[in-house]
Amino acid sequence: MKITQIYCDVDDFCRTFIPEWQKLQLIQGDKKRQRAPRMSYSEMLSILVYYQESGYRTFKWFYQRLVQVSWREAFPKLLSYNRFIELLPRLLVPLTAFMLSRCGNSQGIAFIDSTPLAVCKNIRIPRHKTFKEQAGRGKSSTGWFYGFKLHLVVNDRGEILSFCITPGNVDDRKPVPKLVKSLIGKLFGDRGYISKKLGKQLAERNIKLVTTLKKNMKNQHIDAFDKLMLRKRSIIETINDQLKNIFDLEHSRHRSLYNYLANVVACLVAYSYQEKKPALDLRDADLLPFLVNA
């Protein structure tokens, strides 16, 4: 992923989005001076996205050792590190909107899953102050954690279709109706999404929810294609693994909620630029009969 490509895409987006967004902002109380930052939104967003796959473990090192040393010609109005961090909350809305513009399209097959985002080790929960009002305790397949959940819906090509972030104690089924607003076809999930009420609700939108069964449930008839797709559901788990291990999605160094959310969304944007995403070859000759009859 090249910084030039990111900047061109972000700049094209910001030329349209930023003026419209600023027109819609509400002003409360006395008029306050809002000095425009020296760097443009396009420049700051490009730096923030590129960091996620740079290999640096902290943004401070990335900014001071790479950006301020090697990129001064590319960014002549470069800000100091402290000023850049102060402006991060302003970047959250345009960054999220940019990610939404990069989401893929539903082709009739989608996979849904959530992944825990721990903000500290369990032994340090009583002393954790940064996300005291927002984070929650939850339990995943690997045990208890304290923090948030990232809910993702992806297609068979590994493209992110929709996403949301919730406290760690929120049921996986709760955000599903909002996540699937623009979906069609079949949605595949694990046992955590079993719900008759949710199934009926999605069926009204012409979405079929297909999940694996719990051990104490009676066997149900499942089409051969659906069985095959349930076995391929690991594609979304692979994506979650890449987000955490390649794009530095989960760590405990955050000291601000806005900066934390900006980091999560920037990870998703960086992933969207990955040339070779986890994907299923559903156009293989052996699978075409199943696709036609699905």
Backbone as a ProteinNet text record, in pm:
[ID]
protein_1_A
[PRIMARY]
MKITQIYCDVDDFCRTFIPEWQKLQLIQGDKKRQRAPRMSYSEMLSILVYYQESGYRTFKWFYQRLVQVSWREAFPKLLSYNRFIELLPRLLVPLTAFMLSRCGNSQGIAFIDSTPLAVCKNIRIPRHKTFKEQAGRGKSSTGWFYGFKLHLVVNDRGEILSFCITPGNVDDRKPVPKLVKSLIGKLFGDRGYISKKLGKQLAERNIKLVTTLKKNMKNQHIDAFDKLMLRKRSIIETINDQLKNIFDLEHSRHRSLYNYLANVVACLVAYSYQEKKPALDLRDADLLPFLVNA
[TERTIARY]
84.9	0	88	66.6	147.4	72.8	150.2	91.2	30.2	88.2	35.3	-104.9	-124.7	-256.6	-360.4	-323	-416.1	-452.5	-351.1	-377.3	-470.6	-448.1	-533	-678.8	-699.7	-836.2	-901.2	-826.2	-879.9	-908	-817.7	-835.5	-958.5	-979.3	-1099.4	-1225.9	-1222	-1338.1	-1360.7	-1252.8	-1265.7	-1310.8	-1276.5	-1317.9	-1470.2	-1538	-1684.3	-1742.7	-1685.2	-1746.4	-1725.9	-1605.1	-1574.1	-1662.6	-1678.7	-1766.4	-1910.9	-1965.5	-2102.9	-2114.6	-2015.1	-2015.1	-2009.5	-1926.5	-1914.4	-2041.7	-2115.3	-2241.9	-2345.4	-2340.3	-2442.1	-2409.3	-2292.4	-2255.9	-2337.8	-2380.6	-2460.9	-2371.2	-2413.1	-2338.5	-2423.4	-2368.1	-2440.1	-2372.5	-2456.9	-2402.7	-2335.3	-2237.6	-2166.3	-2079.2	-2062.2	-1979	-1833.5	-1772.1	-1633.7	-1546.1	-1424.7	-1330	-1280.2	-1288.5	-1235.5	-1132.2	-1008.4	-901	-877.6	-871.5	-847.5	-707	-689.1	-555.1	-464.9	-335.4	-239.2	-236.1	-241.8	-248	-392.3	-411.2	-545.9	-595.2	-727.2	-783.9	-728.3	-710.1	-659.7	-521.9	-435.4	-299.3	-301.4	-380.2	-382.6	-444.1	-550.8	-614.4	-521.4	-446.7	-354.7	-246.7	-193.6	-90.6	-148.2	-268.7	-330.9	-357.1	-401	-430.3	-301	-201.7	-77.1	-6.6	-21.5	42.5	0.7	-125.5	-179.5	-106.7	-41.9	33	182.9	226.2	365.9	462.4	410.7	497.6	540.3	518.3	550.1	447.7	492.9	404.1	338.6	392.3	329.2	324.6	216.5	200.8	305.5	347.2	447.2	578.8	624	747.3	731.5	619	592.6	598.9	535.9	527	662.6	732.3	857.2	975.8	975.6	1092.1	1078	954.7	936	877.1	760	690.1	771.3	816.6	888.2	1029.6	1083.4	1220.3	1221.9	1135.4	1143.3	1034	927.6	814.4	792.5	891.2	871.4	849.4	910.7	889.3	748.3	697.4	561.9	456	487	392.4	462.8	469.7	544.9	488.8	360.5	300	279.3	374.3	364.3	351.1	260.1	236.7	331	342.8	415.8	334	398.5	328	214.7	240.7	138.4	17.5	40.4	-70.2	-150.8	-82.6	-152.5	-245.9	-198.7	-281.3	-401.1	-382.6	-492.8	-603.9	-567.1	-664.1	-728.1	-684.2	-738.4	-890.6	-950.3	-1097	-1170	-1112.8	-1176.5	-1177.6	-1087.2	-1073	-1168.9	-1231.7	-1311.6	-1429.2	-1504.1	-1622	-1583	-1491.5	-1454.9	-1387.6	-1313.6	-1249.8	-1354.6	-1456.3	-1563.6	-1642.3	-1670.6	-1743.2	-1661.9	-1532	-1446	-1447.3	-1445.6	-1450.8	-1583.2	-1691.8	-1822.4	-1825.6	-1754.5	-1750.1	-1667.9	-1583.7	-1498.9	-1556.1	-1671.9	-1733.9	-1777	-1770.3	-1806.1	-1956.3	-1996.8	-2138.2	-2178.7	-2302.2	-2353.6	-2382.2	-2332.8	-2355.6	-2444.5	-2514.5	-2603.9	-2547.9	-2418.7	-2355	-2276.5	-2302.7	-2233	-2205.6	-2100.9	-2062	-2054.8	-2102	-2104.6	-2033.1	-1962.5	-1892.6	-1852.1	-1820.1	-1767.9	-1634.7	-1549.6	-1420.2	-1396.6	-1346.8	-1324.4	-1204.9	-1217.9	-1108.9	-1079.9	-990.2	-956.2	-873.4	-905.7	-832	-730.2	-733.6	-633.9	-641.2	-543.9	-546.2	-648.4	-704.1	-810.6	-765.8	-640.9	-592.2	-588.8	-590.9	-583	-717.3	-825.3	-957.1	-993.7	-974.9	-1013.7	-938.5	-819.4	-739.5	-755.1	-828	-840.2	-936.6	-893.1	-973	-1015.1	-938.7	-962.6	-1101.6	-1144.3	-1274.9	-1370.1	-1360	-1441.4	-1590.2	-1630.8	-1772.3	-1822.8	-1733.2	-1776.5	-1755.1	-1647.2	-1614	-1700.2	-1699.8	-1776.8	-1708.1	-1744.5	-1688.4	-1770.3	-1700.8	-1767.2	-1692.4	-1752.8	-1690.9	-1691	-1574.6	-1560.7	-1520.2	-1490.3	-1450.6	-1316.9	-1240.1	-1109.8	-1113.7	-1231.2	-1243.5	-1295.7	-1290.1	-1341.4	-1244.7	-1299.4	-1218.2	-1290.2	-1218.4	-1276	-1244.4	-1348.5	-1325.9	-1445.5	-1423.8	-1526.9	-1536.2	-1634.6	-1648.5	-1655.2	-1586.4	-1597.9	-1683.7	-1795.9	-1888.2	-1865.9	-1841.6	-1813.9	-1908.7	-1944	-2012.2	-1927.6	-1888.6	-1802.6	-1867.1	-1823.3	-1872.9	-1772.2	-1801.2	-1714.6	-1582.7	-1567.9	-1442.6	-1354	-1397.4	-1319.5	-1336.7	-1435	-1459.9	-1553.8	-1527.1	-1613	-1738.4	-1854.1	-1982.9	-2038.1	-2022.1	-2066.9	-1993.5	-1997.2	-1924.1	-1984.3	-1959.1	-1995.3	-1914.2	-1905.2	-1830	-1926	-1925.9	-2012.7	-1930.9	-1982.4	-1916.2	-1906.8	-1813.8	-1788.8	-1902.2	-1994.8	-2103.1	-2231.8	-2226.6	-2344.5	-2359.3	-2481.5	-2510.2	-2479.4	-2417.8	-2380.7	-2500.3	-2620.8	-2738.1	-2799.3	-2768.6	-2833.2	-2804.8	-2681.5	-2657.3	-2684.1	-2726	-2741.6	-2839.8	-2961.2	-3055.6	-2997.9	-2916.4	-2856.4	-2743.9	-2672.4	-2559.1	-2602.3	-2723.3	-2765.6	-2865.6	-2870.9	-2968.2	-2957.3	-2836.4	-2817.7	-2786.9	-2808.8	-2774.4	-2891.4	-2857.1	-2955.6	-2902.8	-2991.7	-2946.8	-2930.4	-2817.4	-2795.4	-2685.7	-2707.8	-2613.6	-2571	-2441.7	-2389.8	-2318.3	-2354.6	-2293.6	-2272.2	-2214.8	-2190.2	-2307.9	-2288.6	-2397.5	-2447.2	-2362.4	-2400.9	-2514	-2549	-2654.2	-2784.7	-2794.4	-2917.6	-3029.2	-3136.5	-3250.7	-3367.9	-3480.4	-3599	-3650.4	-3647.3	-3695.3	-3611.5	-3479.4	-3390.7	-3407.9	-3423.6	-3443	-3567.4	-3679	-3802	-3786	-3717	-3696.7	-3616.4	-3514.4	-3433.4	-3509	-3590.8	-3667.4	-3762	-3814	-3900.8	-3826.6	-3694.8	-3612.5	-3552.5	-3602.6	-3553.5	-3407.9	-3371.1	-3237.8	-3253.6	-3187.3	-3194.2	-3073.5	-3098.2	-2991.8	-2961.8	-2838.5	-2795.1	-2684.7	-2704.8	-2606.8	-2573	-2461.3	-2427.7	-2518.8	-2529.8	-2619.7	-2544.1	-2615.6	-2558.1	-2565.9	-2484	-2477.2	-2610.2	-2686.5	-2811.2	-2932.1	-2908.9	-3019.4	-3042.4	-3166.8	-3199.8	-3143.1	-3109.1	-3058.3	-3165.7	-3124.3	-3215.7	-3163.1	-3257.7	-3217.4	-3154.9	-3033.7	-2962.3	-2918.1	-2940.9	-2901.4	-2750.8	-2712.2	-2570.9	-2485.3	-2538.3	-2463.1	-2445.3	-2550.8	-2541.5	-2440.7	-2437.7	-2339.5	-2197.3	-2179.4	-2047.1	-2005.9	-2098.5	-2066.9	-2040	-2109.2	-2082.5	-1940.3	-1892.1	-1754.1	-1653.6	-1696.7	-1608.8	-1621.3	-1697.1	-1718.4	-1589.1	-1485.9	-1357.5	-1295	-1349.3	-1295.3	-1300.3	-1408.9	-1421.3	-1331.3	-1306.7	-1212.7	-1070.7	-1039.1	-908.6	-892.9	-1000.3	-996	-973.8	-1044.5	-1025.3	-881.8	-825.4	-687.7	-590.8	-613.6	-525.6	-537.2	-657.7	-676.2	-597.2	-591.7	-522.6	-371.5	-326.2	-183.9	-107.4	-177	-109.4	-135.6	-259.1	-297.3	-307.8	-260.2	-249.6	-384	-488.2	-622.1	-637.5	-577.8	-600	-472.2	-473.7	-363.2	-414.6	-333.3	-377.2	-309.7	-267.5	-192.2	-278.7	-407.4	-494	-519.4	-529.7	-559	-676.5	-749.6	-863.3	-961.8	-1090.5	-1193.1	-1193.9	-1184.3	-1186.6	-1067.1	-949.3	-830.7	-841.6	-905.9	-925.1	-1014.7	-1126.1	-1218.3	-1153.9	-1074.7	-1005.6	-907.6	-841.7	-748.3	-821.1	-937.3	-1013.8	-1059.1	-1116	-1165.7	-1050	-937.3	-820.8	-769.8	-780.4	-742.8	-830	-958.8	-1050.4	-1020.5	-987.6	-953.6	-826	-724.9	-599.2	-622.6	-710.4	-741	-806.8	-890.8	-960.4	-863.2	-741.4	-640.2	-554.1	-575	-495.8	-526.8	-424.1	-444.5	-501.9	-448.5	-494.3	-566.2	-697.2	-778.2	-817.9	-848.5	-903.6	-1032	-1041.3	-1157.5	-1190.4	-1315	-1361	-1377.3	-1330.3	-1342	-1476.9	-1582.1	-1717.1	-1750.9	-1661.2	-1685.9	-1621.1	-1570.3	-1513.1	-1621.4	-1586.5	-1684.8	-1759.5	-1692.5	-1756.8	-1864	-1857.6	-1952.9	-2065.9	-2051.6	-2154.2	-2293.7	-2308.7	-2443.5	-2506.5	-2423.8	-2478.8	-2522	-2443.9	-2478.7	-2610.1	-2626.9	-2747.9	-2872.3	-2859.3	-2974.9	-2992.9	-2896.1	-2904.2	-3016.6
-119.8	0	124.3	215.5	334.2	454.3	543.3	661.9	751.4	751.5	834.3	790.3	659.4	607.6	642.5	626.4	660.1	807.3	891.8	1035.8	1076.2	1021.3	1056.1	1017.3	896.2	851	936.1	962.6	1041.3	1184.3	1241.3	1379.8	1394.6	1299.3	1301.8	1294.8	1213.4	1200.3	1328	1383.3	1499.5	1624.9	1636.2	1752.9	1765.6	1652.9	1653.9	1649.5	1564.8	1540.1	1655.2	1707.1	1806	1930.8	1993	2112.2	2082.3	1968.3	1933.4	1902.7	1835.9	1801.2	1927.3	2023.6	2146.6	2229.3	2221	2294.8	2240.2	2110	2044.6	2044.7	2092.5	2093.8	2197.5	2158.3	2247.2	2332.5	2456.9	2548.3	2577.7	2553.6	2576.8	2689	2774.5	2880.4	2990.5	3057	3167.4	3116.6	3201.1	3164.5	3155.4	3042.8	3021.2	3016.6	3060.4	3059.7	2917.3	2870.9	2740.3	2759.1	2767	2788.8	2662.5	2678.9	2564.5	2511.7	2380.2	2324.5	2354.8	2363.8	2394.9	2284	2159.5	2046	2021.9	1972.1	1942.8	1811.3	1791.1	1664.5	1547.4	1568.7	1461.5	1415.1	1509.1	1474.7	1400.6	1449.6	1386.7	1246.7	1231.8	1100.5	1001.2	1044.8	956.5	904	991.4	950.1	851.6	879	792.5	653	642.9	513.5	436.6	505.9	437.5	378.6	443.3	392.8	250.4	214.4	86.7	-33.6	-17.2	-129	-97.4	6.5	49.3	-43	-120.4	-206	-143.6	-13.8	52.4	13.3	-3.1	-45.3	71.2	191.4	309.3	420.4	497.3	605.6	714.4	733.4	837	806.9	683	645.4	661	616.6	627.4	772.7	860.2	1000.7	1070	1046.6	1117.8	1058.5	927.6	863	844	845.2	829	954.3	995.6	1108.1	1236.9	1272.5	1398.8	1395.8	1277	1265.1	1250.6	1163.5	1128.8	1189.8	1241.2	1286	1436.4	1513.8	1658.4	1721.6	1667.2	1721.7	1691.1	1571.8	1534.5	1612.6	1647.2	1722.2	1847.9	1954.5	2075	2147.5	2129.1	2196.8	2098.6	2011	1906.3	1964	1906.9	1951.5	1881.5	1937.1	1867.2	1747.1	1654.2	1533.9	1568.4	1656.3	1691.6	1757.5	1844.3	1911.4	1812	1716.6	1615.5	1534.4	1495.6	1418	1499.6	1630	1716.2	1720.6	1706.5	1716.4	1583.5	1474.7	1343.2	1334	1389.5	1382.2	1441.1	1542.3	1601.3	1504.6	1407.8	1318	1200	1174.8	1054.3	1047.7	1157.4	1157.1	1139.6	1220.7	1199	1063.6	1013.5	882.8	772.7	780.1	680.5	688.4	809.3	825.1	770.2	790.5	738.4	586.2	525.6	379.9	327.7	395	353.7	359.4	455.7	466.5	353.9	287.9	180.2	41.6	35.1	-94	-159.9	-292.7	-367.1	-376.9	-446.4	-465.9	-609.7	-627.5	-761.3	-833.9	-956.3	-1038.8	-1158.4	-1154.6	-1263.7	-1357.4	-1346	-1430.1	-1340.4	-1351.8	-1269.8	-1351.1	-1313.3	-1378.7	-1274	-1310.7	-1216.9	-1276.9	-1191.9	-1237.7	-1115.8	-1139.3	-1032.7	-1078.8	-984.1	-1016.4	-925.7	-979	-895.8	-803.1	-683.1	-585.7	-548.4	-622.5	-596.5	-468.8	-385.6	-260.4	-269.4	-378.8	-402.3	-548.6	-594.3	-729.4	-738	-857.2	-873.3	-833.6	-858.3	-828.1	-677.1	-596.6	-451	-382	-457.4	-397.4	-297.5	-328.8	-232.1	-100.2	-101	21.7	94.4	34.9	97.2	215.8	331.8	454.1	510.7	484.4	551.6	525.6	397.7	361.8	311.8	369.5	324.2	336.8	440.7	465.6	398.3	352.4	299.1	148.5	95.1	-46.5	-136.5	-264.1	-360.9	-496	-577.6	-712.5	-807.1	-884.9	-981.4	-1112.8	-1212.2	-1343.7	-1390.8	-1435.9	-1489.5	-1636	-1696.9	-1837.5	-1859.5	-1751.6	-1763.7	-1720.9	-1681.2	-1644.2	-1502.9	-1456	-1323.9	-1214.6	-1097.8	-983.2	-856.1	-745.8	-615.7	-519	-463.3	-370.3	-357.1	-375.6	-355.4	-477.5	-474.8	-575.4	-505.8	-564.5	-518	-617.9	-572.8	-657.6	-631.6	-737.5	-725.3	-811.5	-761.9	-841.6	-832.5	-946.6	-949.8	-1037.1	-1020.2	-1105	-1214.6	-1293.8	-1408	-1364.4	-1236.8	-1185.9	-1121.8	-1130.2	-1073.5	-924.4	-865.1	-721.9	-694.9	-590.5	-552.2	-485.3	-537.2	-481.9	-381.4	-408	-317.2	-350.4	-257.3	-276.2	-187.5	-222.9	-137.6	-180.1	-91.2	-116.9	-102.6	-199.4	-196.8	-229.5	-199.3	-246.2	-398.8	-451.4	-594.8	-678.8	-619.4	-696.4	-695.6	-645.2	-640.7	-773.3	-826.1	-950	-935.3	-1038.2	-1033.1	-1011.6	-1056.5	-1047.4	-906.9	-824.2	-693.2	-600.7	-586.8	-493.1	-550.1	-677.2	-741.2	-667.3	-628.8	-560.3	-436	-359.6	-239.9	-275.4	-383.8	-422.3	-474.7	-530	-596.7	-513	-384.1	-299.3	-307.3	-316.5	-314.6	-452.3	-557.9	-692.5	-760.2	-860.6	-947.7	-1090	-1187.8	-1326.6	-1394.9	-1461.1	-1544.2	-1486.4	-1498.9	-1450.2	-1567.8	-1595.7	-1711.1	-1664.4	-1728.7	-1694.1	-1816.4	-1796.8	-1907.9	-1924.6	-2007	-2037.9	-1915.8	-1814.8	-1696.4	-1616.6	-1646.9	-1571.8	-1649.9	-1764.6	-1843.1	-1767	-1741.5	-1669.7	-1677.8	-1732.1	-1738.9	-1599.7	-1512.5	-1376.4	-1304	-1317.6	-1252.9	-1313.8	-1445.7	-1512.1	-1462	-1445.8	-1394.8	-1249.7	-1172.7	-1031.2	-1014.7	-1097.6	-1090.1	-1146.1	-1248.4	-1308.2	-1205.7	-1112.4	-1008.2	-915.7	-914.4	-833.9	-919.4	-1041.3	-1134.2	-1173.9	-1186.9	-1233.5	-1363.2	-1467.3	-1596.3	-1610	-1624.4	-1642.3	-1791	-1830.2	-1969.5	-1976.7	-2059.2	-2070.7	-2217	-2237.4	-2371	-2404.7	-2532	-2577	-2602.9	-2583.4	-2618.4	-2769.9	-2819.4	-2963.8	-3021.3	-2943.2	-2993.7	-2968.8	-2924	-2896.2	-3015.7	-3031	-3138.5	-3106.8	-3213	-3195.1	-3134.2	-3042.4	-2976.8	-2993.5	-2996.7	-3010.8	-2881.1	-2891.6	-2777.1	-2812.2	-2720.3	-2743.3	-2767.9	-2842	-2875.6	-2749.6	-2650.2	-2526	-2453.2	-2450.5	-2384.8	-2455.4	-2587.9	-2662.7	-2626.1	-2615.3	-2579.9	-2440.8	-2346.2	-2209.3	-2198.3	-2278.4	-2277.5	-2325.2	-2418.3	-2464.2	-2357	-2270.9	-2164.8	-2036.9	-2043.2	-1923.8	-1873.9	-1956.3	-1916.8	-1799.3	-1763.6	-1650.1	-1522.2	-1503.2	-1381.4	-1388.1	-1507.7	-1521.7	-1491	-1527.2	-1492.8	-1342.1	-1275.3	-1129.7	-1064.7	-1112.3	-1059.4	-1079.8	-1195.9	-1225	-1129.8	-1101.4	-1008.7	-867.4	-825.8	-692.2	-674.4	-780.1	-769.8	-784.3	-872.9	-903.8	-825.4	-779.1	-701.1	-552.4	-516.3	-375.4	-319.6	-394.3	-343.6	-294.3	-375.5	-336.1	-333.9	-430.2	-445.5	-421.5	-319.3	-296.5	-212.1	-194.1	-128.4	6.3	72.2	197.2	322.6	307	422.3	500.9	632.7	720.5	813.3	786.1	869.9	786.7	804.5	729.8	766.1	895.6	936.9	879.8	883.2	828.9	677.9	612.9	468.1	433.6	503.4	477.1	509.2	616.7	650.9	541.6	481.3	372.2	251.4	218	102.2	123.5	240	266.7	274.6	332.3	340.4	200.6	106.3	-33.2	-90.9	-64	-115.3	-53.8	75	140.5	80	60.4	1.2	-138.6	-215.6	-349.6	-343.9	-243.8	-233.2	-211.1	-165	-145.3	-268.8	-370.8	-492	-556.5	-580.6	-630.7	-772.3	-860.1	-998.4	-1026.6	-1020.7	-1044.7	-1192.1	-1243	-1379.1	-1388.2	-1486.7	-1496.2	-1641.8	-1664.3	-1796.8	-1799.5	-1904.7	-1917.4	-1981	-1899.9	-1952.1	-1961.7	-1922.4	-1933	-2058.3	-2142.9	-2268.7	-2354.9	-2431.5	-2511	-2608.8	-2659.3	-2756.3	-2692.3	-2558.5	-2490.9	-2421.5	-2406.4	-2336.3	-2397.9	-2532.2	-2589	-2550.6	-2541.6	-2503.5	-2358	-2271	-2130.1	-2108.2	-2181.7	-2167.8	-2209.8	-2316.5	-2369	-2306.9	-2224.2	-2166.6	-2063.2
0	0	0	-95.9	-107.9	-52	12.7	72.6	-34.5	-156.1	-264.8	-305.2	-314.5	-352.3	-246.9	-120.4	-11.9	-16.9	-33.3	-32.8	-147.7	-265.5	-380.8	-354.9	-300.4	-271.9	-163.2	-56.6	55.2	10.8	-68.5	-112.6	-201.9	-292.5	-377.1	-292	-188.3	-100.3	-18.5	36.6	124.5	48.6	-77.6	-155.2	-160.1	-155.2	-157.4	-16.8	68.1	198.9	297.2	309.7	413.4	403.3	286.4	280.3	321	278	313.7	462.3	516.5	659.2	745	707.3	785.2	779.9	669.6	660	757.6	783.5	866	1015	1054.2	1195.2	1270.4	1391	1474.3	1562.9	1583.5	1669.6	1792.1	1909.6	2034.7	2113.2	2175.3	2260.4	2181.2	2245.8	2181.8	2067.4	1969.6	1855.7	1898.7	1867.2	1905.9	1781.5	1801.3	1690.5	1668	1545.4	1508.6	1398.5	1441	1345.6	1263.7	1133.1	1046	1068	1074.4	1094.9	976.2	1004.8	899	793.9	838	746.2	704	585.6	537.3	596.4	592.9	639.6	558.5	430.9	344.6	389.8	423.6	466.3	599.4	693.7	826.1	819.7	742.6	730.3	661.8	561.9	491.3	584.9	668.3	765	864.6	912.3	1012.3	956.4	832.4	771.2	742.6	689.8	653.9	775.1	890.2	1012.4	1044.7	1015.1	1058.4	998.8	886.3	831.1	817.1	885.6	874.6	947.7	1043.8	1123.3	1254.6	1271.5	1397.7	1503.4	1626.3	1733.9	1806.6	1791.9	1850.8	1747.1	1750.3	1653.6	1676.9	1799.7	1830.4	1759.9	1766.8	1697.9	1547.1	1495.3	1351.3	1306.1	1383.1	1343	1356.2	1468.1	1493.6	1417.4	1393.4	1331.5	1180.9	1129	985.8	922.2	969.3	905.2	915	1036.7	1054.6	997.8	973.7	921.8	769.5	715.5	573.1	486.4	546	466.4	468.8	508.2	517.6	380.3	277.1	142.6	93.4	128.7	86.8	163.5	290.5	374.3	425.1	343.8	382.2	503.8	533.8	649.6	765.2	782.5	884	1023.6	1100.6	1237.8	1334.4	1452.7	1558.1	1603.9	1669.5	1713.2	1809	1905.2	2004.2	1938.8	1840.4	1773.3	1690.7	1628.1	1549.4	1639	1757.7	1849.9	1897.4	1917	1959.3	1853.5	1727.8	1618.6	1582.2	1642.3	1608.4	1624.1	1730.5	1741.1	1620.7	1555.3	1437	1318.7	1320.3	1206	1209.9	1325	1341.6	1244.1	1230.4	1141.8	995.8	940.6	800.2	776.8	874.5	859.9	852.4	938.4	936.2	805.9	760.7	634.3	517.7	520.9	414.3	413.8	533.2	541.2	487.5	518.1	466.3	313.8	256.8	110.6	48.6	128.5	78.3	108	171.6	198.8	67.8	64.9	-55.1	-73	-177.6	-208.8	-181.3	-138.1	-110.5	-240.7	-252.1	-370.8	-339.3	-226.1	-189.2	-85.1	-53.2	48.2	141.8	272.6	370.5	496.6	566	690.7	800.5	919.6	1030.1	1150.1	1224.1	1344.1	1425.3	1551.5	1637.9	1694.9	1724	1783.7	1903.3	2014.3	2132.6	2115.5	2168.7	2168.6	2313.3	2375.4	2515.7	2525.9	2624.3	2642.6	2755.4	2829.4	2933.6	2975.3	3048.6	3101.5	3214.7	3232.7	3333	3473	3505.2	3639.8	3665.6	3558.9	3572.9	3555.6	3544.8	3525.1	3634.4	3764.1	3868.1	3860	3800.7	3793.4	3660.9	3567.3	3434.7	3441.5	3392.3	3402.6	3266.6	3161.8	3033.3	2978.7	2980.1	2923.6	3031.7	3147.7	3260.8	3233.1	3161.4	3135.3	3008.2	2922.5	2792.7	2777.4	2830	2809.3	2897.9	2867.1	2945.2	2946.4	3045.1	3054.1	2967.4	2888.1	2802.3	2802.3	2740.1	2732.3	2588.3	2542.9	2408.5	2417.8	2305.4	2304	2373.8	2392.5	2458.5	2604.8	2654.7	2795.6	2814.4	2938.9	2973.5	2929.6	2898.3	2860	2901.6	2899.5	2933.6	2820.1	2760.3	2650.8	2559.8	2430.2	2329.9	2238.3	2150.5	2046	1911	1814.7	1677.1	1600.8	1549.1	1473	1324.2	1250	1107.1	1025.4	908	806.2	680.6	624.4	506.2	399	275.2	167.1	134.8	33.1	1.4	-59.9	-93.3	-148.2	-41.9	83.3	192.4	210.4	143.1	156	273.3	347.6	459.7	405.7	446.1	402.4	502.5	631.3	735.7	864.8	958.8	1084.6	1192.6	1316.5	1429.2	1551.3	1648.7	1772.5	1888.8	1979.3	2097.1	2221.4	2341.1	2463.5	2464.9	2541.2	2541.6	2596	2672	2731.4	2648.1	2524.7	2437.2	2364.6	2360.5	2290.5	2141.7	2082.8	1941.7	1850.4	1893.3	1808	1804.6	1901	1912	1793.6	1746.7	1636.1	1497.1	1487.6	1357.3	1266.3	1313	1222.5	1155.6	1228.2	1168.7	1071.8	1102.8	1019.1	882.4	874.2	750.3	670.3	694.5	625.6	473.2	423.4	277.4	219.6	298.2	253	182.6	101.9	39.7	44.9	35.3	25.6	160.5	179.8	297.6	386.1	517.2	616.8	703.8	709.7	782.3	909.5	1022.1	1149.7	1236.2	1353.6	1445.1	1541.2	1643.9	1738.3	1814.3	1825.7	1901.6	1840	1714.7	1645.9	1635.1	1703.4	1700.7	1771.9	1702.5	1759.3	1662.6	1708.4	1624.2	1592	1691.7	1670.5	1566.6	1577.2	1481	1342.3	1336.1	1208.1	1136	1210.9	1150.8	1107	1189	1157.3	1028.3	1011.3	889.6	769.5	794.3	684.6	622.4	703	651.2	554.5	566.5	475.7	363.6	350.6	248.1	271.5	399.2	437.3	516.1	473.6	542.7	634.6	764.4	862	877.1	851.7	862.2	966.5	1069.3	1176.9	1202.9	1269	1316.4	1434.7	1468.5	1574.6	1704.3	1814.6	1944	1965	2056.5	2079.2	2128.4	2204	2259.6	2170.1	2046.6	1954.2	1862	1820.6	1728.4	1589.3	1518.3	1382.9	1292.9	1210.7	1117.6	975.6	882.3	742.3	692.8	641.3	586.2	444.7	352	213.7	204.4	101.6	82.4	67.4	-5.7	-23.3	109.7	193.2	322.7	413.2	409.7	488.7	446.5	315.8	264.3	309	305.2	344.5	495	574.8	718.5	748	666.8	684.4	642.4	550.3	501.7	584.2	693.1	775	839	837.2	895.7	820.8	704.7	630.6	713.5	787.6	867.9	990.7	1041.9	1152.7	1107.3	982.6	926	912.9	871.8	860	996.5	1098.1	1233.2	1280.3	1248.2	1286.6	1217.7	1090.1	1018.6	1073.1	1106.9	1162.4	1292	1372.1	1500.4	1487.7	1400.3	1394.2	1287.6	1184.4	1080.2	1096.9	1129.3	1133.1	1274.5	1373.7	1511.2	1565.6	1547.6	1590.9	1742.4	1810.7	1954.5	2032.6	2118.7	2212.7	2328.7	2428.9	2553.1	2575.9	2468.8	2484.9	2467.6	2450.2	2425.3	2553.2	2535.9	2649.5	2620.7	2511.1	2473.7	2394.5	2418.5	2346.7	2198.9	2166.1	2026.1	1950.3	2013.6	1948.5	1931.5	2027.6	2017.7	1899.4	1887	1777.1	1642.5	1638.5	1514.4	1475.6	1573.6	1546.5	1488	1543.2	1495.4	1351.5	1322.9	1187.9	1088.6	1129	1040.7	1006.2	1101	1073.3	962.1	968.1	866.3	729.5	727.8	601.3	544.4	631	585.3	529.5	595.3	544.9	407.6	385.2	256.7	141.2	171	67.7	45.6	125.2	109.4	-25.9	-105	-240.3	-241.4	-158.8	-157.7	-26.7	-32.1	87.2	94.6	214.7	225.6	144.5	57.4	-31.1	-60.5	-101.7	-142.2	-293.5	-353.9	-499.8	-533.5	-528.6	-552.4	-699.9	-787	-930.2	-988.8	-900.6	-945.8	-1010.5	-1112.2	-1187.4	-1097.9	-993.9	-905.5	-818.9	-797.9	-709.9	-786.2	-916	-992.8	-978.7	-980.8	-961.9	-828.8	-722	-591.7	-593.6	-660	-666.6	-741.2	-847.9	-929.5	-850.4	-771.1	-698	-561.8	-516.7	-382.2	-374.6
[MASK]
++++++++++++++++++++++++++++++++++++++++++++++++++++++++++++++++++++++++++++++++++++++++++++++++++++++++++++++++++++++++++++++++++++++++++++++++++++++++++++++++++++++++++++++++++++++++++++++++++++++++++++++++++++++++++++++++++++++++++++++++++++++++++++++++++++++++++++++++++++++++++++++++++++++

